Every structure is written in structure tokens, then in C-alpha cells.
Short mmCIF file of C-alpha atoms in Angstrom, two decimals:
data_model
loop_
_atom_site.label_atom_id
_atom_site.label_comp_id
_atom_site.label_asym_id
_atom_site.label_seq_id
_atom_site.Cartn_x
_atom_site.Cartn_y
_atom_site.Cartn_z
CA MET A 265 56.68 88.10 -140.78
CA GLY A 266 54.45 85.74 -142.79
CA ILE A 267 51.33 83.72 -142.39
CA SER A 268 51.74 80.11 -141.36
CA LEU A 269 49.40 78.55 -143.89
CA LYS A 270 47.32 75.98 -142.07
CA PRO A 271 45.12 73.85 -144.31
CA GLN A 272 42.03 74.38 -142.16
CA HIS A 273 42.42 78.16 -142.52
CA LEU A 274 42.85 78.34 -146.31
CA LYS A 275 39.17 79.13 -146.91
CA ARG A 276 39.28 82.04 -144.46
CA TYR A 277 42.48 83.38 -146.06
CA LYS A 278 40.71 83.26 -149.43
CA ASP A 279 37.63 85.02 -148.04
CA VAL A 280 39.67 87.84 -146.47
CA VAL A 281 41.82 88.37 -149.57
CA TRP A 282 38.71 88.42 -151.77
CA LEU A 283 37.11 91.07 -149.54
CA LEU A 284 40.31 93.15 -149.60
CA ILE A 285 40.49 93.01 -153.38
CA LYS A 286 36.83 93.94 -153.80
CA TYR A 287 36.55 96.64 -151.12
CA GLY A 288 40.06 97.30 -149.83
CA ARG A 289 42.04 100.50 -150.00
CA SER A 290 44.77 99.30 -147.66
CA ASP A 291 48.48 99.29 -148.42
CA LEU A 292 48.32 95.49 -148.25
CA VAL A 293 46.56 95.58 -151.62
CA LYS A 294 49.19 97.96 -152.95
CA THR A 295 52.15 95.91 -151.74
CA THR A 296 50.76 92.78 -153.37
CA GLY A 297 50.28 94.55 -156.69
CA LEU A 298 46.52 94.02 -156.65
CA ASP A 299 45.71 97.71 -156.45
CA GLU A 300 46.01 98.24 -160.22
CA ALA A 301 42.97 96.05 -160.77
CA ILE A 302 40.79 98.27 -158.62
CA LEU A 303 42.47 101.63 -159.22
CA GLU A 304 40.56 102.23 -162.45
CA GLU A 305 37.25 101.79 -160.62
CA ASP A 306 38.01 104.18 -157.73
CA GLU A 307 35.98 107.07 -159.12
CA GLN A 308 32.97 104.92 -159.91
CA LEU A 309 33.26 103.15 -156.53
CA SER A 310 33.14 106.48 -154.69
CA ALA A 311 30.02 107.44 -156.61
CA ASP A 312 28.38 104.11 -155.85
CA ALA A 313 29.49 103.96 -152.19
CA PRO A 314 26.02 103.30 -150.70
CA ARG A 315 25.40 100.39 -153.08
CA GLU A 316 28.88 98.97 -152.49
CA ALA A 317 28.43 99.35 -148.73
CA LYS A 318 25.22 97.31 -148.85
CA GLU A 319 27.05 94.67 -150.90
CA LEU A 320 29.79 94.50 -148.25
CA ALA A 321 27.20 93.88 -145.54
CA ASP A 322 25.62 91.16 -147.68
CA ASP A 323 29.00 89.54 -148.38
CA LEU A 324 29.83 89.45 -144.67
CA GLU A 325 26.46 87.86 -143.88
CA LYS A 326 27.15 85.06 -146.39
CA ARG A 327 30.47 84.19 -144.73
CA GLY A 328 29.14 83.25 -141.35
CA PRO A 329 28.91 84.48 -137.76
CA THR A 330 32.51 85.55 -137.27
CA PHE A 331 32.43 87.78 -140.35
CA ILE A 332 29.07 89.21 -139.28
CA LYS A 333 30.45 90.12 -135.87
CA LEU A 334 33.59 91.48 -137.54
CA GLY A 335 31.35 93.73 -139.64
CA GLN A 336 29.71 94.99 -136.45
CA LEU A 337 33.17 95.75 -135.06
CA LEU A 338 34.18 97.62 -138.23
CA SER A 339 31.03 99.72 -137.92
CA THR A 340 32.60 101.26 -134.80
CA ARG A 341 35.74 102.39 -136.69
CA PRO A 342 35.01 105.44 -138.88
CA ASP A 343 38.76 105.99 -139.07
CA LEU A 344 38.95 102.81 -141.17
CA LEU A 345 35.83 102.98 -143.33
CA PRO A 346 33.83 105.77 -145.05
CA LEU A 347 30.48 106.79 -143.57
CA PRO A 348 28.25 104.85 -146.06
CA TYR A 349 30.02 101.62 -145.06
CA ILE A 350 29.69 102.46 -141.36
CA GLU A 351 25.94 102.99 -141.77
CA ALA A 352 25.44 99.78 -143.75
CA LEU A 353 27.38 97.71 -141.21
CA ALA A 354 25.65 99.43 -138.27
CA ARG A 355 22.34 98.04 -139.56
CA LEU A 356 23.80 94.59 -140.21
CA GLN A 357 21.36 91.89 -139.13
CA ASP A 358 22.30 88.23 -139.15
CA LYS A 359 19.47 86.05 -140.41
CA VAL A 360 20.53 82.50 -141.27
CA GLU A 361 18.95 79.11 -141.75
CA PRO A 362 17.87 77.38 -138.51
CA PHE A 363 19.53 74.17 -137.36
CA ALA A 364 17.69 70.90 -136.74
CA TYR A 365 15.31 70.43 -133.81
CA GLU A 366 17.19 67.25 -132.82
CA GLU A 367 20.27 69.38 -132.14
CA VAL A 368 18.16 71.82 -130.11
CA GLU A 369 16.83 68.98 -127.98
CA ARG A 370 20.30 67.52 -127.45
CA ILE A 371 21.80 70.87 -126.38
CA VAL A 372 18.93 71.70 -124.00
CA ASN A 373 19.05 68.23 -122.43
CA THR A 374 22.82 68.50 -121.90
CA GLU A 375 22.83 72.07 -120.60
CA LEU A 376 19.84 71.88 -118.23
CA GLY A 377 20.65 68.35 -117.05
CA VAL A 378 17.07 67.23 -117.61
CA ARG A 379 15.09 66.08 -120.60
CA LEU A 380 13.46 68.87 -122.59
CA SER A 381 10.04 67.24 -122.22
CA LYS A 382 10.45 67.27 -118.43
CA ALA A 383 11.60 70.91 -118.25
CA PHE A 384 8.85 72.32 -120.50
CA SER A 385 5.23 71.32 -120.95
CA GLU A 386 5.35 72.67 -124.53
CA PHE A 387 8.25 73.39 -126.86
CA GLU A 388 7.70 74.49 -130.46
CA ARG A 389 9.85 72.64 -132.99
CA GLU A 390 10.05 75.56 -135.45
CA PRO A 391 12.11 78.53 -134.21
CA MET A 392 10.67 82.04 -134.06
CA ALA A 393 13.98 83.50 -135.22
CA ALA A 394 17.40 82.19 -136.25
CA ALA A 395 20.65 84.15 -136.10
CA SER A 396 24.33 83.43 -136.56
CA LEU A 397 24.99 82.45 -132.93
CA GLY A 398 21.69 80.79 -132.01
CA GLN A 399 17.97 80.53 -132.52
CA VAL A 400 14.88 81.17 -130.39
CA HIS A 401 12.01 78.77 -129.72
CA ARG A 402 8.71 79.48 -128.05
CA ALA A 403 7.91 77.23 -125.08
CA ARG A 404 5.75 76.88 -121.99
CA MET A 405 7.06 76.00 -118.55
CA ARG A 406 5.45 73.53 -116.17
CA ASP A 407 3.92 76.37 -114.14
CA GLY A 408 2.17 77.72 -117.24
CA ARG A 409 4.46 80.66 -118.01
CA GLN A 410 5.19 81.28 -121.68
CA VAL A 411 8.91 81.68 -122.35
CA ALA A 412 11.33 82.14 -125.22
CA VAL A 413 14.29 79.75 -125.20
CA LYS A 414 17.46 80.85 -126.97
CA VAL A 415 19.70 77.92 -127.91
CA GLN A 416 23.28 78.35 -129.13
CA ARG A 417 24.26 76.79 -132.44
CA PRO A 418 26.13 73.47 -132.19
CA ASN A 419 29.91 73.75 -132.57
CA ILE A 420 29.67 77.53 -133.00
CA ARG A 421 32.34 78.15 -130.37
CA GLU A 422 34.79 75.86 -132.14
CA GLN A 423 34.05 77.50 -135.50
CA ILE A 424 34.55 81.01 -134.09
CA ALA A 425 37.76 79.97 -132.29
CA GLU A 426 39.14 78.62 -135.58
CA ASP A 427 38.13 81.77 -137.49
CA LEU A 428 39.69 83.99 -134.83
CA GLU A 429 42.93 82.03 -135.09
CA ALA A 430 43.01 82.66 -138.85
CA PHE A 431 42.16 86.35 -138.33
CA GLU A 432 44.95 86.65 -135.77
CA GLU A 433 47.52 85.34 -138.28
CA ILE A 434 46.29 87.81 -140.89
CA ALA A 435 46.36 90.68 -138.34
CA GLU A 436 49.96 89.86 -137.38
CA PHE A 437 50.89 89.81 -141.06
CA LEU A 438 49.28 93.22 -141.64
CA ASP A 439 50.86 94.75 -138.54
CA GLY A 440 54.27 93.44 -139.55
CA ILE A 441 54.55 94.59 -143.17
CA THR A 442 52.04 97.39 -143.77
CA ASP A 443 51.91 101.01 -142.70
CA MET A 444 48.17 100.70 -142.08
CA GLY A 445 48.78 97.74 -139.77
CA ARG A 446 51.35 99.67 -137.75
CA ARG A 447 48.99 102.65 -137.60
CA PHE A 448 45.79 100.87 -136.58
CA GLU A 449 47.28 97.88 -134.67
CA PHE A 450 44.97 95.20 -136.04
CA THR A 451 46.26 92.61 -133.56
CA LYS A 452 45.19 94.78 -130.64
CA MET A 453 41.84 95.48 -132.32
CA LEU A 454 41.33 91.75 -132.82
CA GLY A 455 42.06 91.11 -129.13
CA GLU A 456 39.21 93.43 -128.13
CA PHE A 457 37.00 91.76 -130.73
CA ARG A 458 37.79 88.33 -129.28
CA LYS A 459 36.85 89.38 -125.75
CA SER A 460 33.59 90.98 -126.92
CA LEU A 461 32.61 87.93 -128.98
CA LEU A 462 33.39 85.46 -126.20
CA ARG A 463 31.20 87.49 -123.82
CA GLU A 464 28.39 87.34 -126.34
CA LEU A 465 28.73 83.55 -126.51
CA ASP A 466 28.05 83.28 -122.77
CA TYR A 467 24.27 83.51 -122.36
CA ARG A 468 24.66 83.92 -118.61
CA GLN A 469 26.14 87.35 -119.30
CA GLU A 470 23.17 88.23 -121.51
CA ALA A 471 20.81 87.14 -118.72
CA GLN A 472 22.59 89.55 -116.36
CA ASN A 473 22.29 92.29 -118.99
CA LEU A 474 18.51 91.70 -119.15
CA LEU A 475 18.25 92.00 -115.36
CA THR A 476 20.30 95.20 -115.27
CA LEU A 477 18.47 96.92 -118.12
CA GLY A 478 15.07 95.87 -116.75
CA THR A 479 15.92 97.49 -113.41
CA ASN A 480 17.33 100.66 -115.02
CA LEU A 481 14.25 101.17 -117.22
CA GLY A 482 11.68 100.30 -114.58
CA GLU A 483 10.35 103.87 -114.50
CA PHE A 484 9.33 103.81 -118.20
CA GLU A 485 5.77 102.50 -118.45
CA ARG A 486 5.88 102.10 -122.23
CA ILE A 487 9.15 100.12 -122.27
CA VAL A 488 9.49 96.44 -121.36
CA VAL A 489 12.58 94.21 -121.17
CA PRO A 490 12.03 90.42 -120.98
CA GLN A 491 13.43 89.00 -117.74
CA PRO A 492 15.46 85.77 -117.67
CA VAL A 493 14.51 82.55 -115.88
CA LEU A 494 17.85 81.99 -114.17
CA ASP A 495 17.23 78.36 -113.15
CA TYR A 496 16.74 77.50 -116.84
CA THR A 497 19.74 79.50 -118.11
CA THR A 498 23.29 78.29 -118.81
CA SER A 499 26.16 79.51 -120.98
CA ARG A 500 24.47 77.96 -124.07
CA VAL A 501 20.76 78.15 -123.20
CA LEU A 502 18.89 81.34 -122.24
CA THR A 503 15.30 81.11 -121.04
CA MET A 504 13.40 84.39 -120.72
CA GLU A 505 9.90 85.79 -120.63
CA TYR A 506 8.01 85.54 -123.89
CA ILE A 507 6.66 88.89 -125.10
CA ALA A 508 4.09 88.64 -127.87
CA GLY A 509 4.58 91.33 -130.45
CA ARG A 510 5.68 92.28 -133.95
CA ASN A 511 8.76 93.75 -135.58
CA ILE A 512 8.48 97.54 -135.76
CA LEU A 513 9.13 97.63 -139.52
CA SER A 514 6.44 95.01 -140.20
CA LEU A 515 3.64 97.17 -138.78
CA SER A 516 0.94 98.19 -141.23
CA PRO A 517 -0.23 101.83 -141.48
CA VAL A 518 -3.50 100.79 -139.85
CA VAL A 519 -1.68 99.56 -136.72
CA LEU A 520 0.41 102.74 -136.58
CA VAL A 521 -2.76 104.83 -136.60
CA ASP A 522 -4.16 102.95 -133.59
CA ILE A 523 -1.06 103.44 -131.41
CA ASN A 524 0.36 106.65 -129.94
CA GLY A 525 3.51 106.56 -132.06
CA GLN A 526 4.67 110.00 -130.97
CA ALA A 527 4.61 109.09 -127.26
CA LEU A 528 6.28 105.73 -127.92
CA ALA A 529 9.07 107.27 -130.01
CA ASP A 530 9.71 110.00 -127.45
CA GLU A 531 9.77 107.59 -124.49
CA LEU A 532 12.04 105.17 -126.35
CA PHE A 533 14.49 107.98 -127.14
CA HIS A 534 14.29 109.24 -123.55
CA ALA A 535 14.99 105.71 -122.27
CA TYR A 536 18.12 105.47 -124.41
CA LEU A 537 19.37 108.88 -123.33
CA LYS A 538 19.01 107.72 -119.72
CA GLN A 539 20.86 104.49 -120.47
CA ILE A 540 23.72 106.34 -122.15
CA LEU A 541 24.02 109.54 -120.11
CA VAL A 542 22.88 108.44 -116.64
CA ASP A 543 23.28 104.68 -116.19
CA GLY A 544 26.39 104.32 -118.37
CA PHE A 545 25.06 100.95 -119.58
CA PHE A 546 23.04 100.71 -122.78
CA HIS A 547 21.58 98.30 -125.31
CA ALA A 548 23.98 98.86 -128.22
CA ASP A 549 22.06 97.08 -130.98
CA PRO A 550 18.53 98.55 -131.26
CA HIS A 551 18.02 97.73 -134.94
CA PRO A 552 14.36 97.14 -135.90
CA GLY A 553 14.75 93.37 -135.52
CA ASN A 554 15.49 93.84 -131.82
CA VAL A 555 12.74 96.38 -131.10
CA PHE A 556 9.21 94.95 -131.00
CA LEU A 557 5.80 96.48 -130.51
CA ALA A 558 4.24 94.24 -127.85
CA ASP A 559 0.58 93.28 -128.07
CA ASP A 560 -0.13 95.42 -124.99
CA GLY A 561 1.17 98.54 -126.81
CA ARG A 562 4.58 98.74 -125.13
CA ILE A 563 8.01 98.72 -126.81
CA ALA A 564 10.01 95.56 -126.09
CA LEU A 565 13.84 95.64 -126.23
CA LEU A 566 15.24 92.24 -127.17
CA ASP A 567 18.65 90.58 -127.64
CA LEU A 568 21.03 92.12 -125.12
CA GLY A 569 24.10 90.23 -126.27
CA MET A 570 25.68 93.50 -127.40
CA VAL A 571 25.86 96.20 -124.71
CA ALA A 572 28.25 99.07 -124.04
CA HIS A 573 29.54 100.81 -120.90
CA ILE A 574 30.38 104.52 -120.55
CA THR A 575 32.37 106.13 -117.73
CA PRO A 576 30.83 109.05 -115.77
CA ARG A 577 33.37 111.51 -117.18
CA LEU A 578 32.60 110.46 -120.76
CA GLN A 579 28.87 110.72 -120.01
CA GLU A 580 29.24 114.42 -119.16
CA GLN A 581 31.27 115.07 -122.30
CA LEU A 582 28.77 113.17 -124.47
CA LEU A 583 25.86 115.18 -123.03
CA GLN A 584 27.66 118.42 -123.88
CA LEU A 585 28.45 117.15 -127.37
CA LEU A 586 24.89 115.99 -128.08
CA LEU A 587 23.41 119.30 -126.89
CA ALA A 588 25.88 121.24 -129.05
CA ILE A 589 24.97 119.13 -132.08
CA SER A 590 21.23 119.38 -131.46
CA GLU A 591 21.47 123.19 -131.20
CA ALA A 592 23.86 123.47 -134.19
CA ARG A 593 26.64 125.04 -132.06
CA SER A 594 29.47 123.90 -134.32
CA ASP A 595 32.35 125.52 -132.40
CA ASP A 596 31.24 123.90 -129.16
CA ALA A 597 30.71 120.55 -130.91
CA ALA A 598 34.29 120.65 -132.24
CA ARG A 599 35.68 121.68 -128.84
CA PHE A 600 33.88 118.90 -126.96
CA ALA A 601 34.96 116.32 -129.55
CA ILE A 602 38.59 117.40 -129.08
CA GLN A 603 38.22 117.06 -125.30
CA ILE A 604 36.80 113.55 -125.67
CA GLY A 605 39.42 112.32 -128.14
CA GLU A 606 43.13 111.56 -127.97
CA LYS A 607 45.29 113.78 -130.17
CA THR A 608 47.79 112.01 -132.43
CA ASP A 609 51.05 113.41 -133.83
CA ASN A 610 49.35 114.56 -137.04
CA PHE A 611 46.47 116.36 -135.30
CA ASP A 612 45.12 119.20 -137.44
CA LYS A 613 43.06 121.39 -135.09
CA THR A 614 42.34 124.13 -137.61
CA GLY A 615 41.20 121.63 -140.24
CA PHE A 616 39.04 119.73 -137.75
CA VAL A 617 37.26 122.83 -136.40
CA SER A 618 36.73 124.15 -139.92
CA ARG A 619 35.25 120.88 -141.23
CA VAL A 620 32.97 120.37 -138.21
CA THR A 621 31.77 123.98 -138.45
CA GLU A 622 30.99 123.57 -142.14
CA PHE A 623 29.29 120.20 -141.57
CA VAL A 624 27.07 121.33 -138.69
CA SER A 625 26.18 124.62 -140.40
CA VAL A 626 24.74 122.66 -143.33
CA TYR A 627 22.27 121.05 -140.95
CA GLN A 628 21.62 124.39 -139.27
CA GLN A 629 20.39 125.81 -142.57
CA ALA A 630 18.35 122.70 -143.38
CA GLU A 631 15.00 121.60 -142.01
CA PHE A 632 15.71 119.98 -138.65
CA LYS A 633 13.09 117.28 -139.10
CA ARG A 634 14.44 114.05 -140.59
CA ILE A 635 17.97 114.89 -139.44
CA GLU A 636 19.66 111.77 -138.11
CA ALA A 637 21.47 112.43 -134.85
CA GLY A 638 23.34 109.14 -135.25
CA ARG A 639 24.57 110.10 -138.72
CA ILE A 640 25.89 113.43 -137.38
CA VAL A 641 27.78 111.71 -134.55
CA LEU A 642 29.30 109.18 -136.96
CA GLN A 643 30.27 111.95 -139.39
CA ILE A 644 32.05 113.86 -136.62
CA THR A 645 33.94 110.73 -135.57
CA GLN A 646 35.04 110.19 -139.16
CA ILE A 647 36.23 113.81 -139.52
CA ALA A 648 38.10 113.40 -136.22
CA GLY A 649 39.89 110.28 -137.48
CA GLU A 650 40.92 112.03 -140.70
CA CYS A 651 42.21 115.06 -138.77
CA GLY A 652 44.31 113.10 -136.27
CA ILE A 653 41.97 112.64 -133.28
CA ARG A 654 41.42 109.13 -131.95
CA LEU A 655 37.94 109.11 -130.42
CA PRO A 656 36.86 106.32 -128.04
CA SER A 657 34.95 103.43 -129.62
CA ASP A 658 32.11 104.17 -127.18
CA LEU A 659 31.36 107.36 -129.14
CA THR A 660 31.04 105.41 -132.39
CA MET A 661 28.91 102.83 -130.61
CA LEU A 662 26.69 105.72 -129.52
CA GLY A 663 26.46 106.93 -133.12
CA LYS A 664 25.49 103.43 -134.27
CA THR A 665 22.86 103.17 -131.56
CA LEU A 666 21.33 106.56 -132.40
CA LEU A 667 21.40 105.71 -136.12
CA ASN A 668 19.27 102.61 -135.54
CA LEU A 669 17.14 104.47 -133.02
CA ASP A 670 16.37 107.24 -135.52
CA GLN A 671 15.03 104.64 -137.95
CA VAL A 672 12.78 103.09 -135.28
CA GLY A 673 11.61 106.52 -134.11
CA TRP A 674 10.57 107.61 -137.61
CA THR A 675 8.74 104.33 -138.15
CA LEU A 676 6.65 105.01 -135.04
CA ASP A 677 6.26 108.71 -135.75
CA PRO A 678 7.12 110.11 -139.21
CA ASP A 679 7.42 113.60 -137.68
CA PHE A 680 9.82 112.46 -134.95
CA ASP A 681 12.66 114.98 -134.40
CA PRO A 682 15.70 113.40 -132.66
CA ASN A 683 17.36 116.77 -132.03
CA ALA A 684 14.24 118.19 -130.40
CA ALA A 685 14.00 115.01 -128.29
CA ILE A 686 17.56 115.55 -127.05
CA ARG A 687 16.85 119.16 -126.11
CA ARG A 688 13.47 118.30 -124.59
CA ASN A 689 14.90 115.56 -122.37
CA ALA A 690 18.15 117.33 -121.43
CA ALA A 691 16.70 118.82 -118.22
CA GLU A 692 15.36 115.43 -117.11
CA ILE A 693 18.73 113.81 -117.85
CA LEU A 694 20.52 116.46 -115.79
CA ARG A 695 18.08 115.89 -112.91
CA HIS A 696 18.82 112.16 -113.02
CA ARG A 697 22.57 112.82 -113.01
CA VAL A 698 22.26 115.17 -110.01
CA MET A 699 20.14 112.64 -108.13
CA LYS A 700 22.64 109.93 -108.96
CA SER A 701 25.43 112.07 -107.51
CA PHE A 702 23.50 112.09 -104.20
CA SER A 703 23.38 108.30 -104.00
CA PRO A 704 24.40 106.73 -100.66
CA GLY A 705 27.68 105.52 -102.14
CA ASN A 706 28.70 108.98 -103.38
CA ILE A 707 27.58 110.63 -100.13
CA PHE A 708 29.59 108.19 -98.01
CA SER A 709 32.61 108.67 -100.27
CA SER A 710 32.36 112.44 -99.90
CA LEU A 711 31.97 112.09 -96.11
CA LEU A 712 35.13 109.98 -95.96
CA GLU A 713 37.01 112.65 -97.92
CA VAL A 714 35.72 115.34 -95.53
CA GLN A 715 36.76 113.19 -92.57
CA ASP A 716 40.26 112.86 -94.02
CA LEU A 717 40.40 116.64 -94.55
CA VAL A 718 39.26 117.36 -90.98
CA GLN A 719 41.80 114.92 -89.54
CA THR A 720 44.77 116.23 -91.50
CA LEU A 721 43.88 119.96 -91.60
CA PRO A 722 45.18 120.92 -88.08
CA ARG A 723 48.53 119.22 -88.73
CA ARG A 724 48.93 120.93 -92.11
CA VAL A 725 47.95 124.37 -90.73
CA ASN A 726 50.41 123.91 -87.86
CA ARG A 727 53.25 123.12 -90.27
CA ILE A 728 52.46 126.22 -92.34
CA LEU A 729 52.45 128.45 -89.23
CA GLU A 730 55.79 126.99 -88.11
CA HIS A 731 57.37 127.88 -91.46
CA VAL A 732 55.94 131.41 -91.22
CA ALA A 733 57.29 131.83 -87.66
CA ASN A 734 60.74 130.62 -88.71
CA ASN A 735 60.70 132.92 -91.75
CA ASP A 736 61.37 129.99 -94.12
CA LEU A 737 58.05 129.77 -95.92
CA GLU A 738 58.67 129.36 -99.65
CA VAL A 739 56.21 129.82 -102.48
CA ARG A 740 57.33 128.05 -105.63
CA VAL A 741 55.97 129.38 -108.90
CA GLN A 742 56.67 127.71 -112.21
CA ALA A 743 57.52 130.72 -114.36
CA ILE A 744 60.17 131.78 -116.87
CA ASP A 745 63.70 130.68 -115.90
CA GLU A 746 65.34 134.04 -115.22
CA THR A 747 68.83 132.52 -115.50
CA LYS A 748 68.22 131.34 -119.05
CA LEU A 749 66.47 134.60 -119.86
CA MET A 750 69.44 136.70 -118.70
CA ALA A 751 71.85 134.41 -120.53
CA GLY A 752 69.83 134.98 -123.70
CA PHE A 753 69.88 138.74 -123.27
CA GLN A 754 73.64 138.64 -122.64
CA LYS A 755 74.15 136.57 -125.80
CA VAL A 756 72.19 139.09 -127.85
CA ALA A 757 74.15 141.98 -126.34
CA ASN A 758 77.47 140.24 -127.10
CA ARG A 759 76.45 139.64 -130.71
CA ILE A 760 75.46 143.28 -131.16
CA THR A 761 78.72 144.51 -129.60
CA MET A 762 80.79 142.19 -131.78
CA GLY A 763 78.91 143.36 -134.87
CA LEU A 764 79.63 147.00 -133.97
CA VAL A 765 83.34 146.24 -133.47
CA LEU A 766 83.55 144.47 -136.84
CA ALA A 767 81.73 147.34 -138.51
CA ALA A 768 84.17 149.82 -136.91
CA LEU A 769 87.15 147.78 -138.21
CA ILE A 770 85.72 147.85 -141.75
CA VAL A 771 85.09 151.62 -141.58
CA GLY A 772 88.58 152.19 -140.11
CA ALA A 773 90.14 150.05 -142.85
CA ALA A 774 88.35 152.08 -145.52
CA MET A 775 89.61 155.35 -144.03
CA LEU A 776 93.22 154.09 -143.72
CA MET A 777 93.17 153.14 -147.41
CA GLN A 778 93.45 156.91 -148.12
CA VAL A 779 96.60 157.36 -145.96
CA PRO A 780 99.90 156.83 -147.93
CA THR A 781 102.43 154.55 -146.07
CA SER A 782 105.62 152.64 -146.89
CA PHE A 783 104.18 149.47 -145.22
CA GLN A 784 102.04 147.83 -147.83
CA ILE A 785 100.34 144.44 -148.42
CA PHE A 786 99.26 143.45 -151.93
CA GLY A 787 100.05 147.06 -152.98
CA TYR A 788 97.64 148.54 -150.43
CA PRO A 789 98.32 150.24 -147.07
CA GLY A 790 99.26 147.35 -144.73
CA LEU A 791 97.40 148.51 -141.60
CA ALA A 792 94.16 148.96 -143.57
CA ILE A 793 94.46 145.46 -145.07
CA ILE A 794 95.05 143.94 -141.61
CA PHE A 795 91.95 145.68 -140.21
CA PHE A 796 89.90 144.47 -143.18
CA LEU A 797 91.11 140.85 -142.89
CA VAL A 798 90.40 140.78 -139.13
CA ALA A 799 86.89 142.16 -139.73
CA ALA A 800 86.26 139.64 -142.53
CA ALA A 801 87.41 136.69 -140.38
CA GLY A 802 85.34 137.87 -137.41
CA GLY A 803 82.25 138.31 -139.63
CA ILE A 804 82.60 134.80 -141.08
CA LEU A 805 82.96 133.28 -137.60
CA LEU A 806 79.93 135.22 -136.35
CA VAL A 807 77.78 134.01 -139.27
CA LEU A 808 78.89 130.37 -138.81
CA ASN A 809 78.19 130.56 -135.08
CA ILE A 810 74.68 131.91 -135.73
CA LEU A 811 73.90 129.29 -138.39
CA PHE A 812 75.10 126.18 -136.56
CA LYS A 813 74.86 126.94 -132.83
CA ASP A 814 71.88 129.23 -132.32
CA GLU A 815 68.39 127.66 -131.81
#
């Protein structure tokens, strides 16, 4: 299978090949003979992994929105990349040059169906922020409300569609001729990437995410989520409340002294634990650029284009895993990780448990402050991938989220302890989960199951009593097959008996060798030679039967 070289894709082919040559360790590089150029630098590259990882993030940023989003996808695959690369890509932020105000005006006019000057009483020409998919302008509505208007870049959908087409051709090529492609199924991975990216391009979905997260975090007084203005929102324009504030990392030490950083960090961490372990819906990109300190002292969560969903069963397993990690219970951490993951054919349980135990024990002996919970989760996912366990991408997304959250937490409170926060909030999380289990929907579902049991129980009991009365009640137990067991014993007994007979023939032949007789074979007593030949033939047959027929 080869790549159909389309002229419009040549630049993307060049970009991908250049990245593979510079950073790749895949068998694609080896099959093309390019690995010799980088083989000599392997040792130095390993030593300089953090620097090289930062360079990879920078190189992806320079190549546009699709590569930036691809980097964010790769940050969820510790089975593909080493931990320093995962961390660098997890903190990837796309800051690009803004596009012209005339384009902004044209897009807003087209999407809202009304002139921008009619929809807003004020609209700032210079954007507050510009990213790979769009940029944000501050504006004021006719009723006086201040809003932030997010406008999608012109032709960005066409550009991403073209890039995805080129990536798909490369993925098919890798899957067709390389062992790594057959192992990781890049075409399937790209399909998930396409769906995620297309959802992010629909601002109506982001508006719904803002509504959902705002409702879920309504109980947290120190957390605020800007709410969308639905009448002024389309697939390419998102209008939401404007929250005045500053980037967390831009805060001066003087500002940090005036705020209660410890309470803010703890409540932010608690809010994320609730999102992940109770609601099953969480903001998956809390890097410092998306977490603001509002002027009223609250923490604002911005940019909900990237969210993740977690099933109730996985929530329980994640809670157990996080508690085991926070308390340095390495055996339990390894066991819960195995339960969460999918074992492959080359699963090495002993190696996995040993490596996790060693890894967690290092942190147990260290000072628990400044320990990154996200880094530990990512490290465990990487060990799992190397030992033959395929963990769900949600777990890596959790590790990424916690990694960014740790950085924000320490900025607010230098003494912030993520592990202590997990243990401190565990009881509250469990209370929320119990309360959630008593929701009207779950209660009605349980009542319907009880109703079904009550309706069918008399009929089932009656059938059981009829079988008992007729003396034909059977209890089937899956145990050892006694027929096969007896056949095995009989086979062993036959082999032993045959061995004894052959041994007796050999002993008898040896004794007959001492008896003179006129019947001789090869100059020896004939009867003794016959016994010996029969014993030899029987022994050879017995050995051949054991070698080729026994299991």
C-alpha cells in the first residue's frame, strides 16, 4: 500500500517526514533507511529528552492548528511517547497571530444574520486572545452586558479537512507496511482524532459544555464558569459572559499575598475531583492559559472546547487508583491499574507490579509536598503500555488534567499538596457518589427491577418446587471432567504396566542368556534374543508414543 501523492498534500508529507526523522523511533524510519542518521544520537537524545520534548511542542505549534491538536492527541498516548514528551505536549498552548478585523466582521454578520454594529453596542477591534482555531474579542450587548465573542478562523475547517486527508493517507501507509502501524492502528486513532476535532470546531457544542459545567459546579462559591448567550451563538461564533481577570501565571507576588491561595487551590482541586469522579464530565484542558483569577477573587474556567467523559464504573476504579497512589499503596495501585486496563498477548504481570511498586515506593520515601499527582498517573500509564496493558485514553486524559492542575495549584499556593487534597476530599467525593446513586432515575430503575423480581418470583419458585416433587431437580456444577480424569489415570496405569512387562522381558532375556541351548540366533541363545528384541521394539514404540502423542 502506498501514498497517493496529491500536490496539495506535499507540504504536509514533508512536515510529517521531517518530524519522524527528527523525533521518530518508529519502524517507518528504519524501513526507509533513515534510522542510521539518528542512531548515533540516541544516547544524547535520551539524556536531553526534556529539551527535545519542548522542541517537539514548539515545532508542532509552528505547523498550524491540525498539528497542535495532533500533539494534544499524542499527549494521551504514553504507549507511543516517553513521559517527558507527554508532559511537554500536555502543556501545549496554541498562541498564533490574530486574523484581520474585517474577516471577524464578515463572519459575525454571516453567522448571526445581522450586522455586527446592530448586534453589539461595542465591539473591540483588537482580540483579547488568538488561538489556532479562533480568537476572542471583548464586546458589549445592546442591553449593557459585557460579553466575550469567540470567532472561528476563516477557512479553518477546509484547512483541517485537507490536513486530515493527508494524515489519513500517511496512517494507511504506516498501518500497511510497518509493525508499529499494525500494533497501534494509526487509522483507527486518526478516526477518533477526526471526531474530536470536528466537535471542537462546533461552538454550539462548547456552549453546551459551558452550561453543563456551570450547573455541575454551582455549589463551589470560589469557582465561576462563563455562561453562553445562546441567541448569539452559532457553530462558528460563541458569545459568552465576559469575566474580567488575569492569567494565573501572570500574577505578581503582591497579588498572591492578598488572595487566599490555599483555599482557592483546594477548592479548585476539589471541583475537578467532583467533575472526574462524580459527574463523569470534566474540563480536560486546565492549563494556566485557561484558568483565570477573576477580579472578584474567584477562579474562572475558560475554553471548554476540550472535555472528557468517564463511565460510572471507570469512576469507581479511578477513585480507588487515586487513593492508592496518594497513600503510596503500590500493590493496590498496580492491581487497580490492571483492572482498569485491557491485557494484551504480551502482558507481563510480574514486571508491571514490580515496576509500579518500585516507582511508587520512591515517592513514599520522598517528601510528599511538590509531588505531581498527574505525573504519577502518566508514569503508571506508560509502565502499563510497556508491560502489555492497554489503558483507556480517559486515564491519560486524567493524568494530563492533573498535571496542569498541579501547576496551577502550586502557583496559587506553593505549599499545595495534591496527594493530601485527594485524601482530604475523598470522603466528600464518596458522599456525592452515594447521593447520586439515590437520584430519582436510579431509584425508579431499582424499583422497576424489584417489580420484575416480584412478578416473576412466584412462577420461578413454583417451577423449582415442581422439579423437587418430581425428583428431577438437577444442580449443574462446572468442575473437573471426571471422564477425562479417569481416562488420564488409565493411560498412566497402562504405561506403567507396559514398562513393567518390557522390564520383565529384558530381565528374562538376561537370565536365559546363561542357559545353553541348540537353538541360537547370532551365536546366542535364540529364546533370549527374541525376548530382548521384543522388549527393545516395545520400548522404542513406547518412547515414540510419549514424545509425539502425549500433551
